[in-house]
Amino acid sequence: MAELTRHPFRILLEDTSGTRARRATLSTEHGEIQTPHFFPVGTLGVVKTISPRELVEAGVQAILANSYHLYLRPGLDILRQAGGLHRFMRWDRPILTDSGGFQVFSLADIRKVHSDGVRFQSHLDGSYHEFTPESVVNIQRHIGSDIMMVLDLCPPYPCSHGQADEWNRLTVQWAKQALVAEAEQPLLYEHRQNLWGIVQGSTYPDLRKESAAALLELDFPGYAIGGMAVGEPKSIFHDLVPFAAELLPNHKPRYLMGVGFPEDLLRCVSWGIDFFDCVLPTRNGRNGCAFTWNGRVIVKTARHKQEFLPLDEHCSCYTCTTFDRAYLRHLFVCDEMLSLRLISLHNVHFYQDLMRQIREHLEAGDFSPWMNRVLPQIEQRDS
Amino acid sequence: MAELTRHPFRILLEDTSGTRARRATLSTEHGEIQTPHFFPVGTLGVVKTISPRELVEAGVQAILANSYHLYLRPGLDILRQAGGLHRFMRWDRPILTDSGGFQVFSLADIRKVHSDGVRFQSHLDGSYHEFTPESVVNIQRHIGSDIMMVLDLCPPYPCSHGQADEWNRLTVQWAKQALVAEAEQPLLYEHRQNLWGIVQGSTYPDLRKESAAALLELDFPGYAIGGMAVGEPKSIFHDLVPFAAELLPNHKPRYLMGVGFPEDLLRCVSWGIDFFDCVLPTRNGRNGCAFTWNGRVIVKTARHKQEFLPLDEHCSCYTCTTFDRAYLRHLFVCDEMLSLRLISLHNVHFYQDLMRQIREHLEAGDFSPWMNRVLPQIEQRDS
């Protein structure tokens, strides 16, 4: 029975060039996702500045949306009336929803954690809203995301061992409650929704291990690694991600939440991560920073004023095949929205292109040497 | 010789349903413009929020850009290096440039008119810039617009007869100087540029008459009516536009600058106007106001919260064929840029659709009854 309701996850190959990377597919009613995959972030049911048809053109297979924000706006009534988020935003490919657990971290000033859930004070009007493991499943039923996430507690960095341990136990307890809620709350739309667990434990290997062990017992169809990229030093990140990935079963999807820069994606794929999400391509796009195969380009710098060249010569996106840096810089310094659109669009395309090339090099069997060649280029910063 | 350098303007038909409207074509090296035509405004070399390919999709035949703003940013050097504005912004259809004369009105606080020209204090950094009839031709040579406008003096409303008369004389004098400059300053790119005159005279019929008579002697290939829609009562506008249009030769293009609402376009076409430009479709788009065949829609109003209907059922634009009002409202109240894009795009499309239908009804011979039928609908405001 469980197998019938689970999205098939098929590992097509494991890397033969010396890393733990793998190439797989996850099949949903809204389409098959080729992994490794990066979800652009569409917090409020829109990947900022970008239209759904542009996402498709950029090769985006699936996006992330946010339960907390969609619960506040437009609210569950509207989502239900629209027939779910896919129809509301006109996106017919898969959607994963974050549970609000990240807002425990990012909105720390306006939330209160207690044993039953989290009470948020709306960042919009100050009203109070109770998020429980059960209510968060309900929210995601209304959204109709293909992949739902359990309500978890994402600790800040740094976090004491005692506090991380306490939150860990709550996260595991809530995961159990979420599974019960999932079984009890009927589907509202005609496609499967899978609920994934989230491993926490801050920067403590023992807690990461405990968290993973307890959640594995619950047999979620997919597992996320949460609580990374919250301000910890890069060395911790580089130690902990491979450690946390090793704790997860080989035959299930592994999703590293909130990561990251292009170089992070390459490294984390090599450590066995299948899924990523991050606001960087769109947030940096709106700040005038483009990611390219030759590193970051800060569009407004004076050196681009007379550069009649695309952001990235190797990029096939609309921005790069149409406009020069000189024009993008002109738009950006004039505060023209079109520049934010065009740079965001390029970044979203670039991230998808990066993941596509990762998949191709995994298939070609030369992922590791290729990664080592592109890493130093991709990490460059604009002078 | 003059004829070889002029864009052919061919009147295809004059309205047979009782108005002074006509259907014509203006041929440039960047394509033929079917008239009556509305130029969307691309002040800084971008129609705000919209990409060139979206403009093409929306049926835009030609756009307007602004000499004053492009002179300040990106500046003439960059425009020259880019090979002109068409190449800089990747728009290969015709461009008309305003001369800076409108900024005499709109930037009244930071400019000083004298007999040789206008001194502007940059609205960006406070630096001083001298605009003369000759320098404005030079700016437009660098831009490479297909249609250049003479530097004129656009009076405010109200304006004394004495002041309007004085500015009128200067405008005529400058028009003569501009023609000399046009003859002296070589083309920088490989396409014709035509220089059009601008009739001024504020709200005074005698001055409008004098201005037109003097400019007609100069034999410009096209004539604009300037200084309208600057705050005067609608009754004056309704009296003066047909009066001013009558003063212009039948066989040359007539361009009413800075106008207007959809209902204005319909009426002014009936008075014999061929060309229009206005910021309304994009400015109102960014303010969340959509123009439709059933009047104006204010997207953020609560009644659209649960309206699962397009902005305009009769519209074939991307916005209307894809999204519901409920989603557009959600994006708008969440300050999502995509909403400004989608509403602007719809408005630009709607204006082009309006002009296309005007042309079709002129061809069908039923323009006047059709106009009278659609006017009351198009003038409606959102409740």
mmCIF file of C-alpha atoms in Angstrom, chain B residues 11-266:
data_model
loop_
_atom_site.group_PDB
_atom_site.id
_atom_site.type_symbol
_atom_site.label_atom_id
_atom_site.label_comp_id
_atom_site.label_asym_id
_atom_site.label_seq_id
_atom_site.Cartn_x
_atom_site.Cartn_y
_atom_site.Cartn_z
ATOM 1 C CA ILE B 11 -2.701 57.100 -46.909
ATOM 2 C CA LEU B 12 -4.535 53.876 -47.671
ATOM 3 C CA LEU B 13 -8.006 55.184 -47.000
ATOM 4 C CA GLU B 14 -9.960 57.954 -45.382
ATOM 5 C CA ASP B 15 -12.867 57.068 -43.159
ATOM 6 C CA THR B 16 -16.206 56.788 -44.921
ATOM 7 C CA SER B 17 -18.276 56.535 -41.773
ATOM 8 C CA GLY B 18 -18.313 60.216 -40.960
ATOM 9 C CA THR B 19 -15.034 61.023 -39.177
ATOM 10 C CA ARG B 20 -11.710 62.522 -40.217
ATOM 11 C CA ALA B 21 -9.858 59.298 -39.391
ATOM 12 C CA ARG B 22 -7.480 57.771 -41.873
ATOM 13 C CA ARG B 23 -5.567 54.542 -42.325
ATOM 14 C CA ALA B 24 -1.974 54.872 -43.523
ATOM 15 C CA THR B 25 1.513 53.386 -43.521
ATOM 16 C CA LEU B 26 4.845 54.962 -42.690
ATOM 17 C CA SER B 27 7.831 53.088 -44.109
ATOM 18 C CA THR B 28 11.187 53.098 -42.362
ATOM 19 C CA GLU B 29 14.291 50.953 -42.723
ATOM 20 C CA HIS B 30 13.243 49.250 -39.502
ATOM 21 C CA GLY B 31 9.862 48.312 -40.864
ATOM 22 C CA GLU B 32 6.519 49.696 -41.913
ATOM 23 C CA ILE B 33 4.232 51.193 -39.298
ATOM 24 C CA GLN B 34 0.520 50.696 -39.814
ATOM 25 C CA THR B 35 -1.390 53.732 -38.613
ATOM 26 C CA PRO B 36 -3.206 54.791 -36.518
ATOM 27 C CA HIS B 37 -0.403 53.669 -34.229
ATOM 28 C CA PHE B 38 0.386 54.014 -30.527
ATOM 29 C CA PHE B 39 4.049 54.155 -29.417
ATOM 30 C CA PRO B 40 4.658 52.571 -25.989
ATOM 31 C CA VAL B 41 7.161 54.699 -24.082
ATOM 32 C CA GLY B 42 10.663 53.343 -23.548
ATOM 33 C CA THR B 43 12.183 56.402 -21.884
ATOM 34 C CA LEU B 44 15.590 54.910 -21.093
ATOM 35 C CA GLY B 45 15.711 52.375 -23.891
ATOM 36 C CA VAL B 46 13.321 49.964 -22.209
ATOM 37 C CA VAL B 47 9.543 49.862 -22.056
ATOM 38 C CA LYS B 48 9.408 49.546 -18.289
ATOM 39 C CA THR B 49 9.385 45.912 -17.062
ATOM 40 C CA ILE B 50 8.953 44.482 -20.601
ATOM 41 C CA SER B 51 11.447 42.676 -22.815
ATOM 42 C CA PRO B 52 11.763 43.378 -26.549
ATOM 43 C CA ARG B 53 10.467 39.954 -27.473
ATOM 44 C CA GLU B 54 7.395 40.556 -25.333
ATOM 45 C CA LEU B 55 6.856 43.858 -27.162
ATOM 46 C CA VAL B 56 6.956 42.017 -30.469
ATOM 47 C CA GLU B 57 4.510 39.417 -29.135
ATOM 48 C CA ALA B 58 2.214 42.223 -27.996
ATOM 49 C CA GLY B 59 2.173 43.500 -31.576
ATOM 50 C CA VAL B 60 4.174 46.674 -30.908
ATOM 51 C CA GLN B 61 5.288 48.113 -34.251
ATOM 52 C CA ALA B 62 7.411 51.006 -32.963
ATOM 53 C CA ILE B 63 8.355 52.577 -29.641
ATOM 54 C CA LEU B 64 9.309 55.994 -28.286
ATOM 55 C CA ALA B 65 12.516 56.738 -26.395
ATOM 56 C CA ASN B 66 13.657 59.932 -24.775
ATOM 57 C CA SER B 67 16.617 62.057 -25.868
ATOM 58 C CA TYR B 68 16.991 63.875 -22.559
ATOM 59 C CA HIS B 69 17.124 60.705 -20.489
ATOM 60 C CA LEU B 70 19.323 58.724 -22.893
ATOM 61 C CA TYR B 71 21.745 61.643 -23.149
ATOM 62 C CA LEU B 72 22.226 61.477 -19.374
ATOM 63 C CA ARG B 73 22.232 57.670 -19.192
ATOM 64 C CA PRO B 74 23.890 55.747 -20.774
ATOM 65 C CA GLY B 75 25.244 58.820 -22.590
ATOM 66 C CA LEU B 76 26.209 59.399 -26.201
ATOM 67 C CA ASP B 77 29.545 57.543 -26.073
ATOM 68 C CA ILE B 78 27.963 54.271 -25.056
ATOM 69 C CA LEU B 79 25.153 54.662 -27.567
ATOM 70 C CA ARG B 80 27.693 55.307 -30.333
ATOM 71 C CA GLN B 81 29.822 52.332 -29.330
ATOM 72 C CA ALA B 82 26.755 50.125 -29.190
ATOM 73 C CA GLY B 83 25.892 51.130 -32.745
ATOM 74 C CA GLY B 84 22.824 53.110 -31.749
ATOM 75 C CA LEU B 85 19.824 52.460 -29.553
ATOM 76 C CA HIS B 86 18.280 49.773 -31.744
ATOM 77 C CA ARG B 87 21.310 47.550 -31.235
ATOM 78 C CA PHE B 88 21.880 48.587 -27.631
ATOM 79 C CA MET B 89 18.389 47.567 -26.537
ATOM 80 C CA ARG B 90 17.901 44.832 -29.172
ATOM 81 C CA TRP B 91 14.870 46.389 -30.783
ATOM 82 C CA ASP B 92 14.952 46.212 -34.541
ATOM 83 C CA ARG B 93 11.653 47.940 -35.223
ATOM 84 C CA PRO B 94 11.249 51.729 -35.573
ATOM 85 C CA ILE B 95 12.067 54.146 -32.765
ATOM 86 C CA LEU B 96 10.844 57.717 -32.390
ATOM 87 C CA THR B 97 12.675 60.002 -29.980
ATOM 88 C CA ASP B 98 11.238 62.887 -28.066
ATOM 89 C CA SER B 99 13.491 65.952 -28.094
ATOM 90 C CA GLY B 100 13.620 66.978 -24.468
ATOM 91 C CA GLY B 101 10.928 69.582 -25.111
ATOM 92 C CA PHE B 102 8.535 67.723 -22.862
ATOM 93 C CA GLN B 103 11.080 67.935 -20.041
ATOM 94 C CA VAL B 104 10.851 71.741 -20.373
ATOM 95 C CA PHE B 105 7.379 71.159 -18.941
ATOM 96 C CA SER B 106 7.869 68.117 -16.727
ATOM 97 C CA LEU B 107 11.166 69.220 -15.180
ATOM 98 C CA ALA B 108 10.227 72.915 -14.895
ATOM 99 C CA ASP B 109 12.003 73.286 -11.553
ATOM 100 C CA ILE B 110 15.404 72.330 -12.850
ATOM 101 C CA ARG B 111 15.592 74.019 -16.255
ATOM 102 C CA LYS B 112 16.080 77.527 -17.552
ATOM 103 C CA VAL B 113 14.811 78.556 -20.966
ATOM 104 C CA HIS B 114 16.816 81.125 -22.918
ATOM 105 C CA SER B 115 16.778 82.175 -26.533
ATOM 106 C CA ASP B 116 19.452 79.692 -27.607
ATOM 107 C CA GLY B 117 18.062 76.656 -25.868
ATOM 108 C CA VAL B 118 17.346 75.138 -22.491
ATOM 109 C CA ARG B 119 19.759 74.611 -19.625
ATOM 110 C CA PHE B 120 18.828 71.571 -17.549
ATOM 111 C CA GLN B 121 20.201 70.704 -14.172
ATOM 112 C CA SER B 122 20.468 66.942 -14.181
ATOM 113 C CA HIS B 123 17.786 65.329 -12.010
ATOM 114 C CA LEU B 124 20.457 62.733 -11.150
ATOM 115 C CA ASP B 125 23.523 64.621 -9.986
ATOM 116 C CA GLY B 126 22.717 68.314 -10.292
ATOM 117 C CA SER B 127 25.170 68.865 -13.159
ATOM 118 C CA TYR B 128 24.251 71.413 -15.858
ATOM 119 C CA HIS B 129 23.489 70.488 -19.458
ATOM 120 C CA GLU B 130 22.734 72.770 -22.373
ATOM 121 C CA PHE B 131 20.152 71.577 -24.870
ATOM 122 C CA THR B 132 20.035 73.498 -28.145
ATOM 123 C CA PRO B 133 18.184 72.759 -31.374
ATOM 124 C CA GLU B 134 21.523 71.589 -32.792
ATOM 125 C CA SER B 135 22.673 69.513 -29.822
ATOM 126 C CA VAL B 136 19.337 67.746 -29.719
ATOM 127 C CA VAL B 137 19.756 66.694 -33.355
ATOM 128 C CA ASN B 138 23.226 65.462 -32.414
ATOM 129 C CA ILE B 139 21.818 63.440 -29.513
ATOM 130 C CA GLN B 140 19.258 61.869 -31.831
ATOM 131 C CA ARG B 141 21.968 61.110 -34.414
ATOM 132 C CA HIS B 142 23.754 59.146 -31.689
ATOM 133 C CA ILE B 143 20.567 57.380 -30.665
ATOM 134 C CA GLY B 144 19.794 56.623 -34.298
ATOM 135 C CA SER B 145 16.043 56.985 -33.937
ATOM 136 C CA ASP B 146 14.054 56.631 -37.148
ATOM 137 C CA ILE B 147 11.993 59.682 -36.278
ATOM 138 C CA MET B 148 13.641 62.607 -34.514
ATOM 139 C CA MET B 149 11.735 65.493 -32.985
ATOM 140 C CA VAL B 150 12.828 69.149 -32.960
ATOM 141 C CA LEU B 151 13.611 70.811 -29.670
ATOM 142 C CA ASP B 152 10.490 72.725 -28.694
ATOM 143 C CA LEU B 153 9.066 74.539 -25.705
ATOM 144 C CA CYS B 154 6.094 72.781 -24.180
ATOM 145 C CA PRO B 155 4.180 75.354 -22.088
ATOM 146 C CA PRO B 156 2.441 74.417 -18.871
ATOM 147 C CA TYR B 157 -1.301 74.807 -18.289
ATOM 148 C CA PRO B 158 -2.333 77.501 -17.657
ATOM 149 C CA CYS B 159 0.025 79.767 -19.572
ATOM 150 C CA SER B 160 -0.492 83.450 -20.412
ATOM 151 C CA HIS B 161 -1.022 84.418 -24.030
ATOM 152 C CA GLY B 162 2.120 86.525 -23.913
ATOM 153 C CA GLN B 163 4.306 83.714 -22.628
ATOM 154 C CA ALA B 164 2.801 81.178 -25.029
ATOM 155 C CA ASP B 165 3.406 83.589 -27.908
ATOM 156 C CA GLU B 166 7.015 84.133 -26.899
ATOM 157 C CA TRP B 167 7.687 80.394 -26.614
ATOM 158 C CA ASN B 168 5.881 79.802 -29.891
ATOM 159 C CA ARG B 169 8.258 82.109 -31.697
ATOM 160 C CA LEU B 170 11.254 80.402 -30.132
ATOM 161 C CA THR B 171 9.880 76.980 -31.047
ATOM 162 C CA VAL B 172 9.561 78.065 -34.673
ATOM 163 C CA GLN B 173 13.024 79.641 -34.667
ATOM 164 C CA TRP B 174 14.510 76.475 -33.168
ATOM 165 C CA ALA B 175 12.706 74.347 -35.741
ATOM 166 C CA LYS B 176 14.526 76.277 -38.490
ATOM 167 C CA GLN B 177 17.841 75.785 -36.717
ATOM 168 C CA ALA B 178 17.123 72.092 -36.246
ATOM 169 C CA LEU B 179 16.575 71.652 -39.986
ATOM 170 C CA VAL B 180 19.926 73.292 -40.708
ATOM 171 C CA ALA B 181 21.563 71.062 -38.108
ATOM 172 C CA GLU B 182 19.921 68.005 -39.625
ATOM 173 C CA ALA B 183 21.395 68.888 -43.015
ATOM 174 C CA GLU B 184 24.836 69.501 -41.531
ATOM 175 C CA GLN B 185 25.141 66.575 -39.142
ATOM 176 C CA PRO B 186 25.835 63.305 -40.950
ATOM 177 C CA LEU B 187 24.032 60.060 -40.236
ATOM 178 C CA LEU B 188 25.997 57.826 -37.884
ATOM 179 C CA TYR B 189 24.241 54.618 -38.827
ATOM 180 C CA GLU B 190 22.929 53.149 -42.025
ATOM 181 C CA HIS B 191 19.296 54.124 -41.974
ATOM 182 C CA ARG B 192 17.276 57.253 -42.640
ATOM 183 C CA GLN B 193 16.288 59.543 -39.829
ATOM 184 C CA ASN B 194 13.425 61.970 -40.374
ATOM 185 C CA LEU B 195 12.999 65.123 -38.333
ATOM 186 C CA TRP B 196 9.445 66.127 -37.448
ATOM 187 C CA GLY B 197 8.167 69.537 -36.353
ATOM 188 C CA ILE B 198 6.046 70.224 -33.273
ATOM 189 C CA VAL B 199 3.121 72.641 -33.221
ATOM 190 C CA GLN B 200 2.706 74.465 -29.915
ATOM 191 C CA GLY B 201 0.593 77.449 -28.855
ATOM 192 C CA SER B 202 -0.877 76.355 -25.547
ATOM 193 C CA THR B 203 -4.681 76.646 -25.452
ATOM 194 C CA TYR B 204 -4.834 79.658 -27.805
ATOM 195 C CA PRO B 205 -6.297 78.927 -31.233
ATOM 196 C CA ASP B 206 -4.619 81.974 -32.792
ATOM 197 C CA LEU B 207 -1.213 80.823 -31.556
ATOM 198 C CA ARG B 208 -1.825 77.229 -32.650
ATOM 199 C CA LYS B 209 -2.678 78.635 -36.087
ATOM 200 C CA GLU B 210 0.430 80.784 -36.254
ATOM 201 C CA SER B 211 2.641 77.938 -35.079
ATOM 202 C CA ALA B 212 1.211 75.535 -37.646
ATOM 203 C CA ALA B 213 1.473 78.039 -40.475
ATOM 204 C CA ALA B 214 5.106 78.845 -39.722
ATOM 205 C CA LEU B 215 6.102 75.209 -39.361
ATOM 206 C CA LEU B 216 4.242 74.161 -42.498
ATOM 207 C CA GLU B 217 6.411 76.569 -44.456
ATOM 208 C CA LEU B 218 9.417 74.592 -43.258
ATOM 209 C CA ASP B 219 8.027 71.474 -44.920
ATOM 210 C CA PHE B 220 8.738 68.885 -42.241
ATOM 211 C CA PRO B 221 7.987 65.297 -43.259
ATOM 212 C CA GLY B 222 5.721 64.923 -40.215
ATOM 213 C CA TYR B 223 4.043 67.122 -37.624
ATOM 214 C CA ALA B 224 3.338 66.659 -33.971
ATOM 215 C CA ILE B 225 0.798 68.464 -31.843
ATOM 216 C CA GLY B 226 2.584 69.201 -28.588
ATOM 217 C CA GLY B 227 1.519 70.765 -25.332
ATOM 218 C CA MET B 228 -1.724 68.839 -24.938
ATOM 219 C CA ALA B 229 -2.680 66.656 -21.948
ATOM 220 C CA VAL B 230 -0.649 68.866 -19.622
ATOM 221 C CA GLY B 231 -3.469 69.377 -17.138
ATOM 222 C CA GLU B 232 -6.006 71.345 -19.182
ATOM 223 C CA PRO B 233 -9.745 70.592 -18.774
ATOM 224 C CA LYS B 234 -11.104 67.846 -20.994
ATOM 225 C CA SER B 235 -13.370 70.352 -22.769
ATOM 226 C CA ILE B 236 -10.363 72.317 -23.969
ATOM 227 C CA PHE B 237 -8.694 69.122 -25.097
ATOM 228 C CA HIS B 238 -11.836 68.127 -27.015
ATOM 229 C CA ASP B 239 -12.008 71.499 -28.746
ATOM 230 C CA LEU B 240 -8.356 71.977 -29.425
ATOM 231 C CA VAL B 241 -7.215 68.619 -30.782
ATOM 232 C CA PRO B 242 -9.588 68.605 -33.758
ATOM 233 C CA PHE B 243 -8.793 72.276 -34.343
ATOM 234 C CA ALA B 244 -5.043 71.642 -34.269
ATOM 235 C CA ALA B 245 -5.350 68.547 -36.438
ATOM 236 C CA GLU B 246 -7.221 70.543 -39.089
ATOM 237 C CA LEU B 247 -4.299 72.922 -39.323
ATOM 238 C CA LEU B 248 -1.973 70.152 -40.489
ATOM 239 C CA PRO B 249 -1.573 68.966 -44.065
ATOM 240 C CA ASN B 250 -3.581 65.949 -45.054
ATOM 241 C CA HIS B 251 -0.746 64.078 -46.753
ATOM 242 C CA LYS B 252 1.669 64.089 -43.801
ATOM 243 C CA PRO B 253 1.694 62.139 -40.534
ATOM 244 C CA ARG B 254 -0.011 63.762 -37.554
ATOM 245 C CA TYR B 255 1.268 62.843 -34.126
ATOM 246 C CA LEU B 256 -0.438 63.840 -30.881
ATOM 247 C CA MET B 257 2.222 63.760 -28.179
ATOM 248 C CA GLY B 258 1.644 62.330 -24.714
ATOM 249 C CA VAL B 259 -1.940 61.095 -25.246
ATOM 250 C CA GLY B 260 -3.636 59.199 -23.641
ATOM 251 C CA PHE B 261 -6.420 57.038 -22.252
ATOM 252 C CA PRO B 262 -8.041 54.470 -24.555
ATOM 253 C CA GLU B 263 -11.086 56.705 -24.989
ATOM 254 C CA ASP B 264 -8.796 59.608 -25.956
ATOM 255 C CA LEU B 265 -7.161 57.509 -28.649
ATOM 256 C CA LEU B 266 -10.509 56.593 -30.157
#
